[in-house]
Amino acid sequence: DSFRKWLKFYSDHFRDNLNDSEWIKFMKALENGEDVSMFLPKGRWNDDENVVLCAPTGRAAQRMKQQTGHNASTIHSLILQQKLDALKGKPNTFKNKLFIVDECSMLDINLAAKLLFLIAKNDNNIIFVGDADQLPSVGAGNFFNDLIISRVIPTTVLKTGYRNSGNIAANAAKINTGSGFSKMGLGSDFTFVECEHEDMQKAVLDDYEKLLKTYAPKDICLLSPMRTRSSSGADILNDMI
């Protein structure tokens, strides 16, 4: 069923761009799970006019702009701009565009629905990018993860991480596969301090003092799962340091 959905999707969108020989090669590559990007049409989406970069938050949109060199905006601003244009009697400008949405794990179902309604029925295309292993959105639903497990749309999973290495990256992969703590790799880049609940604040502050001998305060980051409901919550730790 999944392969037939893929086949219909590519047939509907790309058949006219390939001759018979290319189509046969394309089908074999698709069936074998190989890279098919070489067969896709080039040049249609290659500038700010035809490609729309957006994200749920301003920080994520700014990061997209920095990384790509192209304009990026929040989903909210796209929706607001379209509403303002509609009030002025301007036509919907989102036609025949490619939308790339980053940080989609932050998308709740309400914002996702507004975005899809905004671009529907105008020959637009959309790519959702995100990490399904992150915490779900603060708002209602778990849109991105549900979209992936539904297997309704073509999905590509990137399995090689380039941002981190060593025990941090290895342990993150183990957590995602359900491995217990006993299988975690420990070392200078990943340590574990066992203590009772009432001793956690002291343990954190002691480690912070040790790190200050090597690092500047701006290069040290303390993270807490709680803000106020613990002696080692973020607010209290900030007061202590």
PDB file of C-alpha atoms in Angstrom:
ATOM      1  CA  ASP A   1       0.000   0.000   0.000  1.00  0.00           C
ATOM      2  CA  SER A   2       2.785   2.408   0.902  1.00  0.00           C
ATOM      3  CA  PHE A   3       4.615   1.777  -2.377  1.00  0.00           C
ATOM      4  CA  ARG A   4       1.411   2.271  -4.401  1.00  0.00           C
ATOM      5  CA  LYS A   5       0.887   5.646  -2.710  1.00  0.00           C
ATOM      6  CA  TRP A   6       4.443   6.648  -3.583  1.00  0.00           C
ATOM      7  CA  LEU A   7       3.929   5.457  -7.143  1.00  0.00           C
ATOM      8  CA  LYS A   8       0.736   7.458  -7.602  1.00  0.00           C
ATOM      9  CA  PHE A   9       2.348  10.568  -6.112  1.00  0.00           C
ATOM     10  CA  TYR A  10       5.339  10.467  -8.448  1.00  0.00           C
ATOM     11  CA  SER A  11       3.224   9.462 -11.442  1.00  0.00           C
ATOM     12  CA  ASP A  12       0.898  12.414 -10.918  1.00  0.00           C
ATOM     13  CA  HIS A  13       3.718  14.911 -10.494  1.00  0.00           C
ATOM     14  CA  PHE A  14       6.711  13.837 -12.590  1.00  0.00           C
ATOM     15  CA  ARG A  15       5.673  11.445 -15.387  1.00  0.00           C
ATOM     16  CA  ASP A  16       5.527  14.167 -18.045  1.00  0.00           C
ATOM     17  CA  ASN A  17       9.089  15.269 -17.233  1.00  0.00           C
ATOM     18  CA  LEU A  18      10.674  11.904 -18.124  1.00  0.00           C
ATOM     19  CA  ASN A  19      11.014   9.953 -21.350  1.00  0.00           C
ATOM     20  CA  ASP A  20      10.218   6.216 -21.397  1.00  0.00           C
ATOM     21  CA  SER A  21      13.811   5.155 -20.666  1.00  0.00           C
ATOM     22  CA  GLU A  22      14.145   7.580 -17.771  1.00  0.00           C
ATOM     23  CA  TRP A  23      10.776   6.510 -16.397  1.00  0.00           C
ATOM     24  CA  ILE A  24      11.839   2.845 -16.298  1.00  0.00           C
ATOM     25  CA  LYS A  25      15.060   3.759 -14.466  1.00  0.00           C
ATOM     26  CA  PHE A  26      13.091   5.975 -12.129  1.00  0.00           C
ATOM     27  CA  MET A  27      10.626   3.183 -11.306  1.00  0.00           C
ATOM     28  CA  LYS A  28      13.412   0.683 -10.598  1.00  0.00           C
ATOM     29  CA  ALA A  29      15.198   3.164  -8.318  1.00  0.00           C
ATOM     30  CA  LEU A  30      11.969   3.975  -6.487  1.00  0.00           C
ATOM     31  CA  GLU A  31      11.077   0.303  -6.005  1.00  0.00           C
ATOM     32  CA  ASN A  32      14.572  -0.460  -4.659  1.00  0.00           C
ATOM     33  CA  GLY A  33      14.491   2.476  -2.259  1.00  0.00           C
ATOM     34  CA  GLU A  34      17.338   4.274  -4.042  1.00  0.00           C
ATOM     35  CA  ASP A  35      17.898   8.010  -4.452  1.00  0.00           C
ATOM     36  CA  VAL A  36      15.523   9.409  -7.102  1.00  0.00           C
ATOM     37  CA  SER A  37      16.456  13.096  -6.821  1.00  0.00           C
ATOM     38  CA  MET A  38      18.313  13.010 -10.174  1.00  0.00           C
ATOM     39  CA  PHE A  39      15.006  12.344 -11.918  1.00  0.00           C
ATOM     40  CA  LEU A  40      13.110  15.259 -10.390  1.00  0.00           C
ATOM     41  CA  PRO A  41      12.528  18.453 -12.387  1.00  0.00           C
ATOM     42  CA  LYS A  42      15.122  21.193 -11.914  1.00  0.00           C
ATOM     43  CA  GLY A  43      14.788  24.943 -11.951  1.00  0.00           C
ATOM     44  CA  ARG A  44      11.152  25.384 -10.966  1.00  0.00           C
ATOM     45  CA  TRP A  45      11.831  26.191  -7.325  1.00  0.00           C
ATOM     46  CA  ASN A  46      15.121  28.025  -7.075  1.00  0.00           C
ATOM     47  CA  ASP A  47      14.494  31.533  -5.762  1.00  0.00           C
ATOM     48  CA  ASP A  48      12.677  33.598  -3.145  1.00  0.00           C
ATOM     49  CA  GLU A  49       9.754  34.168  -5.485  1.00  0.00           C
ATOM     50  CA  ASN A  50       8.887  30.492  -5.851  1.00  0.00           C
ATOM     51  CA  VAL A  51      10.239  29.042  -2.589  1.00  0.00           C
ATOM     52  CA  VAL A  52       8.642  30.019   0.729  1.00  0.00           C
ATOM     53  CA  LEU A  53      10.659  29.218   3.855  1.00  0.00           C
ATOM     54  CA  CYS A  54       8.787  29.304   7.146  1.00  0.00           C
ATOM     55  CA  ALA A  55       8.790  27.955  10.699  1.00  0.00           C
ATOM     56  CA  PRO A  56       6.541  28.024  13.788  1.00  0.00           C
ATOM     57  CA  THR A  57       8.777  30.490  15.707  1.00  0.00           C
ATOM     58  CA  GLY A  58      10.709  33.636  14.912  1.00  0.00           C
ATOM     59  CA  ARG A  59      13.973  32.131  16.131  1.00  0.00           C
ATOM     60  CA  ALA A  60      13.592  29.086  13.869  1.00  0.00           C
ATOM     61  CA  ALA A  61      12.732  31.313  10.902  1.00  0.00           C
ATOM     62  CA  GLN A  62      15.780  33.482  11.542  1.00  0.00           C
ATOM     63  CA  ARG A  63      17.959  30.373  11.697  1.00  0.00           C
ATOM     64  CA  MET A  64      16.585  29.228   8.332  1.00  0.00           C
ATOM     65  CA  LYS A  65      17.476  32.581   6.812  1.00  0.00           C
ATOM     66  CA  GLN A  66      21.012  32.422   8.214  1.00  0.00           C
ATOM     67  CA  GLN A  67      21.597  28.875   6.992  1.00  0.00           C
ATOM     68  CA  THR A  68      20.095  29.229   3.511  1.00  0.00           C
ATOM     69  CA  GLY A  69      20.684  32.867   2.616  1.00  0.00           C
ATOM     70  CA  HIS A  70      17.016  33.141   1.602  1.00  0.00           C
ATOM     71  CA  ASN A  71      14.128  34.992   3.208  1.00  0.00           C
ATOM     72  CA  ALA A  72      12.189  33.112   5.874  1.00  0.00           C
ATOM     73  CA  SER A  73       9.216  34.026   8.031  1.00  0.00           C
ATOM     74  CA  THR A  74       6.954  32.604  10.704  1.00  0.00           C
ATOM     75  CA  ILE A  75       3.821  30.724   9.734  1.00  0.00           C
ATOM     76  CA  HIS A  76       1.775  33.258  11.685  1.00  0.00           C
ATOM     77  CA  SER A  77       3.145  36.140   9.626  1.00  0.00           C
ATOM     78  CA  LEU A  78       2.317  34.340   6.367  1.00  0.00           C
ATOM     79  CA  ILE A  79      -1.256  33.832   7.516  1.00  0.00           C
ATOM     80  CA  LEU A  80      -1.563  37.432   8.719  1.00  0.00           C
ATOM     81  CA  GLN A  81      -0.168  38.830   5.461  1.00  0.00           C
ATOM     82  CA  GLN A  82      -2.645  36.786   3.418  1.00  0.00           C
ATOM     83  CA  LYS A  83      -5.537  38.018   5.564  1.00  0.00           C
ATOM     84  CA  LEU A  84      -4.432  41.637   5.098  1.00  0.00           C
ATOM     85  CA  ASP A  85      -4.135  41.117   1.344  1.00  0.00           C
ATOM     86  CA  ALA A  86      -7.623  39.609   1.245  1.00  0.00           C
ATOM     87  CA  LEU A  87      -9.048  42.646   3.051  1.00  0.00           C
ATOM     88  CA  LYS A  88      -7.446  44.858   0.401  1.00  0.00           C
ATOM     89  CA  GLY A  89      -8.975  42.769  -2.359  1.00  0.00           C
ATOM     90  CA  LYS A  90      -5.653  41.317  -3.479  1.00  0.00           C
ATOM     91  CA  PRO A  91      -5.640  37.767  -4.890  1.00  0.00           C
ATOM     92  CA  ASN A  92      -3.960  34.872  -3.084  1.00  0.00           C
ATOM     93  CA  THR A  93      -0.298  35.088  -4.082  1.00  0.00           C
ATOM     94  CA  PHE A  94       0.534  31.598  -2.843  1.00  0.00           C
ATOM     95  CA  LYS A  95       0.188  29.747  -6.138  1.00  0.00           C
ATOM     96  CA  ASN A  96       2.573  27.237  -7.670  1.00  0.00           C
ATOM     97  CA  LYS A  97       5.029  27.638  -4.774  1.00  0.00           C
ATOM     98  CA  LEU A  98       7.202  25.270  -2.788  1.00  0.00           C
ATOM     99  CA  PHE A  99       6.754  25.680   0.976  1.00  0.00           C
ATOM    100  CA  ILE A 100       9.525  24.363   3.239  1.00  0.00           C
ATOM    101  CA  VAL A 101       8.476  24.282   6.882  1.00  0.00           C
ATOM    102  CA  ASP A 102      11.200  23.724   9.479  1.00  0.00           C
ATOM    103  CA  GLU A 103      10.987  22.667  13.145  1.00  0.00           C
ATOM    104  CA  CYS A 104       7.700  20.876  12.492  1.00  0.00           C
ATOM    105  CA  SER A 105       7.765  19.055  15.819  1.00  0.00           C
ATOM    106  CA  MET A 106       6.622  22.419  17.230  1.00  0.00           C
ATOM    107  CA  LEU A 107       3.535  22.479  14.989  1.00  0.00           C
ATOM    108  CA  ASP A 108       0.217  21.910  16.753  1.00  0.00           C
ATOM    109  CA  ILE A 109      -2.797  20.765  14.757  1.00  0.00           C
ATOM    110  CA  ASN A 110      -4.450  24.202  14.760  1.00  0.00           C
ATOM    111  CA  LEU A 111      -1.475  26.019  13.240  1.00  0.00           C
ATOM    112  CA  ALA A 112      -0.832  23.178  10.804  1.00  0.00           C
ATOM    113  CA  ALA A 113      -4.471  23.309   9.652  1.00  0.00           C
ATOM    114  CA  LYS A 114      -4.310  27.074   9.119  1.00  0.00           C
ATOM    115  CA  LEU A 115      -1.158  26.687   7.025  1.00  0.00           C
ATOM    116  CA  LEU A 116      -2.622  23.909   4.884  1.00  0.00           C
ATOM    117  CA  PHE A 117      -5.865  25.806   4.313  1.00  0.00           C
ATOM    118  CA  LEU A 118      -3.785  28.824   3.289  1.00  0.00           C
ATOM    119  CA  ILE A 119      -1.963  27.026   0.492  1.00  0.00           C
ATOM    120  CA  ALA A 120      -4.577  24.462  -0.555  1.00  0.00           C
ATOM    121  CA  LYS A 121      -5.984  24.202  -4.104  1.00  0.00           C
ATOM    122  CA  ASN A 122      -3.363  26.418  -5.730  1.00  0.00           C
ATOM    123  CA  ASP A 123      -0.883  23.840  -7.082  1.00  0.00           C
ATOM    124  CA  ASN A 124       1.447  24.413  -4.150  1.00  0.00           C
ATOM    125  CA  ASN A 125       3.871  21.839  -2.779  1.00  0.00           C
ATOM    126  CA  ILE A 126       5.034  21.507   0.807  1.00  0.00           C
ATOM    127  CA  ILE A 127       7.936  19.851   2.619  1.00  0.00           C
ATOM    128  CA  PHE A 128       7.765  19.362   6.378  1.00  0.00           C
ATOM    129  CA  VAL A 129      11.165  19.191   8.106  1.00  0.00           C
ATOM    130  CA  GLY A 130      11.666  18.293  11.746  1.00  0.00           C
ATOM    131  CA  ASP A 131      12.745  15.843  14.413  1.00  0.00           C
ATOM    132  CA  ALA A 132       9.960  13.448  15.385  1.00  0.00           C
ATOM    133  CA  ASP A 133      11.959  12.386  18.455  1.00  0.00           C
ATOM    134  CA  GLN A 134      11.671  15.813  20.061  1.00  0.00           C
ATOM    135  CA  LEU A 135       8.942  16.641  22.565  1.00  0.00           C
ATOM    136  CA  PRO A 136       5.578  17.286  20.878  1.00  0.00           C
ATOM    137  CA  SER A 137       4.166  20.785  20.471  1.00  0.00           C
ATOM    138  CA  VAL A 138       2.909  22.765  23.435  1.00  0.00           C
ATOM    139  CA  GLY A 139      -0.434  23.160  21.661  1.00  0.00           C
ATOM    140  CA  ALA A 140      -2.925  20.415  20.869  1.00  0.00           C
ATOM    141  CA  GLY A 141      -1.869  17.323  18.979  1.00  0.00           C
ATOM    142  CA  ASN A 142       1.318  15.683  17.787  1.00  0.00           C
ATOM    143  CA  PHE A 143       0.991  16.681  14.135  1.00  0.00           C
ATOM    144  CA  PHE A 144       4.461  15.942  12.770  1.00  0.00           C
ATOM    145  CA  ASN A 145       4.867  12.513  14.350  1.00  0.00           C
ATOM    146  CA  ASP A 146       1.316  11.530  13.407  1.00  0.00           C
ATOM    147  CA  LEU A 147       2.010  12.607   9.822  1.00  0.00           C
ATOM    148  CA  ILE A 148       5.036  10.323   9.659  1.00  0.00           C
ATOM    149  CA  ILE A 149       3.467   7.220  11.206  1.00  0.00           C
ATOM    150  CA  SER A 150       0.355   7.606   9.018  1.00  0.00           C
ATOM    151  CA  ARG A 151       2.523   6.728   5.966  1.00  0.00           C
ATOM    152  CA  VAL A 152       0.151   8.806   3.841  1.00  0.00           C
ATOM    153  CA  ILE A 153       2.885  11.014   2.389  1.00  0.00           C
ATOM    154  CA  PRO A 154       6.431  10.228   1.168  1.00  0.00           C
ATOM    155  CA  THR A 155       8.861  10.370   4.091  1.00  0.00           C
ATOM    156  CA  THR A 156      12.640  10.491   4.214  1.00  0.00           C
ATOM    157  CA  VAL A 157      14.472   9.737   7.470  1.00  0.00           C
ATOM    158  CA  LEU A 158      17.995  11.102   7.957  1.00  0.00           C
ATOM    159  CA  LYS A 159      19.951   8.702  10.168  1.00  0.00           C
ATOM    160  CA  THR A 160      23.440  10.227  10.212  1.00  0.00           C
ATOM    161  CA  GLY A 161      24.051  13.076  12.650  1.00  0.00           C
ATOM    162  CA  TYR A 162      26.695  15.695  11.891  1.00  0.00           C
ATOM    163  CA  ARG A 163      26.063  18.183  14.678  1.00  0.00           C
ATOM    164  CA  ASN A 164      27.521  16.120  17.530  1.00  0.00           C
ATOM    165  CA  SER A 165      29.827  13.171  17.935  1.00  0.00           C
ATOM    166  CA  GLY A 166      31.162  10.984  20.729  1.00  0.00           C
ATOM    167  CA  ASN A 167      29.021   9.825  23.631  1.00  0.00           C
ATOM    168  CA  ILE A 168      26.411  12.590  23.279  1.00  0.00           C
ATOM    169  CA  ALA A 169      25.393  11.545  19.770  1.00  0.00           C
ATOM    170  CA  ALA A 170      25.739   7.824  20.527  1.00  0.00           C
ATOM    171  CA  ASN A 171      23.609   8.035  23.676  1.00  0.00           C
ATOM    172  CA  ALA A 172      20.945  10.104  21.923  1.00  0.00           C
ATOM    173  CA  ALA A 173      20.633   7.350  19.327  1.00  0.00           C
ATOM    174  CA  LYS A 174      20.394   4.721  22.074  1.00  0.00           C
ATOM    175  CA  ILE A 175      17.637   6.652  23.847  1.00  0.00           C
ATOM    176  CA  ASN A 176      15.650   6.844  20.605  1.00  0.00           C
ATOM    177  CA  THR A 177      15.863   3.071  20.220  1.00  0.00           C
ATOM    178  CA  GLY A 178      14.735   2.464  23.796  1.00  0.00           C
ATOM    179  CA  SER A 179      18.058   1.423  25.301  1.00  0.00           C
ATOM    180  CA  GLY A 180      18.337   1.662  29.070  1.00  0.00           C
ATOM    181  CA  PHE A 181      20.855   3.677  31.056  1.00  0.00           C
ATOM    182  CA  SER A 182      23.085   0.646  31.575  1.00  0.00           C
ATOM    183  CA  LYS A 183      23.995   0.759  27.869  1.00  0.00           C
ATOM    184  CA  MET A 184      24.927   4.446  27.848  1.00  0.00           C
ATOM    185  CA  GLY A 185      28.499   5.436  27.083  1.00  0.00           C
ATOM    186  CA  LEU A 186      30.188   7.536  29.776  1.00  0.00           C
ATOM    187  CA  GLY A 187      33.280   9.705  29.505  1.00  0.00           C
ATOM    188  CA  SER A 188      34.560  13.254  29.720  1.00  0.00           C
ATOM    189  CA  ASP A 189      31.791  14.437  27.370  1.00  0.00           C
ATOM    190  CA  PHE A 190      28.955  12.542  29.110  1.00  0.00           C
ATOM    191  CA  THR A 191      28.947  11.932  32.860  1.00  0.00           C
ATOM    192  CA  PHE A 192      26.347  10.914  35.414  1.00  0.00           C
ATOM    193  CA  VAL A 193      26.290  11.974  39.067  1.00  0.00           C
ATOM    194  CA  GLU A 194      24.074   9.851  41.290  1.00  0.00           C
ATOM    195  CA  CYS A 195      22.645  11.552  44.394  1.00  0.00           C
ATOM    196  CA  GLU A 196      19.528  11.830  46.512  1.00  0.00           C
ATOM    197  CA  HIS A 197      16.862  14.396  45.628  1.00  0.00           C
ATOM    198  CA  GLU A 198      17.761  16.699  48.510  1.00  0.00           C
ATOM    199  CA  ASP A 199      21.404  16.739  47.396  1.00  0.00           C
ATOM    200  CA  MET A 200      20.781  17.623  43.729  1.00  0.00           C
ATOM    201  CA  GLN A 201      21.162  21.377  44.121  1.00  0.00           C
ATOM    202  CA  LYS A 202      24.536  21.021  45.838  1.00  0.00           C
ATOM    203  CA  ALA A 203      25.709  18.503  43.229  1.00  0.00           C
ATOM    204  CA  VAL A 204      24.783  20.860  40.378  1.00  0.00           C
ATOM    205  CA  LEU A 205      26.432  23.867  42.000  1.00  0.00           C
ATOM    206  CA  ASP A 206      29.576  21.890  42.827  1.00  0.00           C
ATOM    207  CA  ASP A 207      29.924  20.832  39.194  1.00  0.00           C
ATOM    208  CA  TYR A 208      29.270  24.403  38.073  1.00  0.00           C
ATOM    209  CA  GLU A 209      32.084  25.671  40.291  1.00  0.00           C
ATOM    210  CA  LYS A 210      34.451  23.081  38.808  1.00  0.00           C
ATOM    211  CA  LEU A 211      33.517  24.073  35.254  1.00  0.00           C
ATOM    212  CA  LEU A 212      34.214  27.749  36.021  1.00  0.00           C
ATOM    213  CA  LYS A 213      37.886  26.847  36.365  1.00  0.00           C
ATOM    214  CA  THR A 214      37.964  25.917  32.677  1.00  0.00           C
ATOM    215  CA  TYR A 215      35.073  27.762  31.034  1.00  0.00           C
ATOM    216  CA  ALA A 216      33.642  31.279  31.105  1.00  0.00           C
ATOM    217  CA  PRO A 217      30.084  31.595  32.511  1.00  0.00           C
ATOM    218  CA  LYS A 218      28.733  32.377  29.022  1.00  0.00           C
ATOM    219  CA  ASP A 219      30.035  28.987  27.816  1.00  0.00           C
ATOM    220  CA  ILE A 220      28.239  26.979  30.516  1.00  0.00           C
ATOM    221  CA  CYS A 221      24.570  26.065  30.205  1.00  0.00           C
ATOM    222  CA  LEU A 222      22.501  24.686  33.088  1.00  0.00           C
ATOM    223  CA  LEU A 223      19.280  22.942  32.101  1.00  0.00           C
ATOM    224  CA  SER A 224      16.538  21.872  34.490  1.00  0.00           C
ATOM    225  CA  PRO A 225      13.305  20.016  33.722  1.00  0.00           C
ATOM    226  CA  MET A 226      11.489  22.320  36.127  1.00  0.00           C
ATOM    227  CA  ARG A 227      11.364  26.053  36.607  1.00  0.00           C
ATOM    228  CA  THR A 228      10.078  26.500  40.149  1.00  0.00           C
ATOM    229  CA  ARG A 229       8.865  23.233  41.700  1.00  0.00           C
ATOM    230  CA  SER A 230      12.233  21.952  42.832  1.00  0.00           C
ATOM    231  CA  SER A 231      15.289  23.064  44.792  1.00  0.00           C
ATOM    232  CA  SER A 232      17.202  22.479  41.566  1.00  0.00           C
ATOM    233  CA  GLY A 233      14.659  24.295  39.386  1.00  0.00           C
ATOM    234  CA  ALA A 234      15.833  26.884  36.869  1.00  0.00           C
ATOM    235  CA  ASP A 235      14.743  29.956  38.852  1.00  0.00           C
ATOM    236  CA  ILE A 236      16.462  28.864  42.060  1.00  0.00           C
ATOM    237  CA  LEU A 237      19.650  27.790  40.282  1.00  0.00           C
ATOM    238  CA  ASN A 238      19.818  31.157  38.511  1.00  0.00           C
ATOM    239  CA  ASP A 239      19.552  32.910  41.886  1.00  0.00           C
ATOM    240  CA  MET A 240      22.264  30.678  43.360  1.00  0.00           C
ATOM    241  CA  ILE A 241      24.818  31.278  40.579  1.00  0.00           C
TER     242      ILE A 241
END
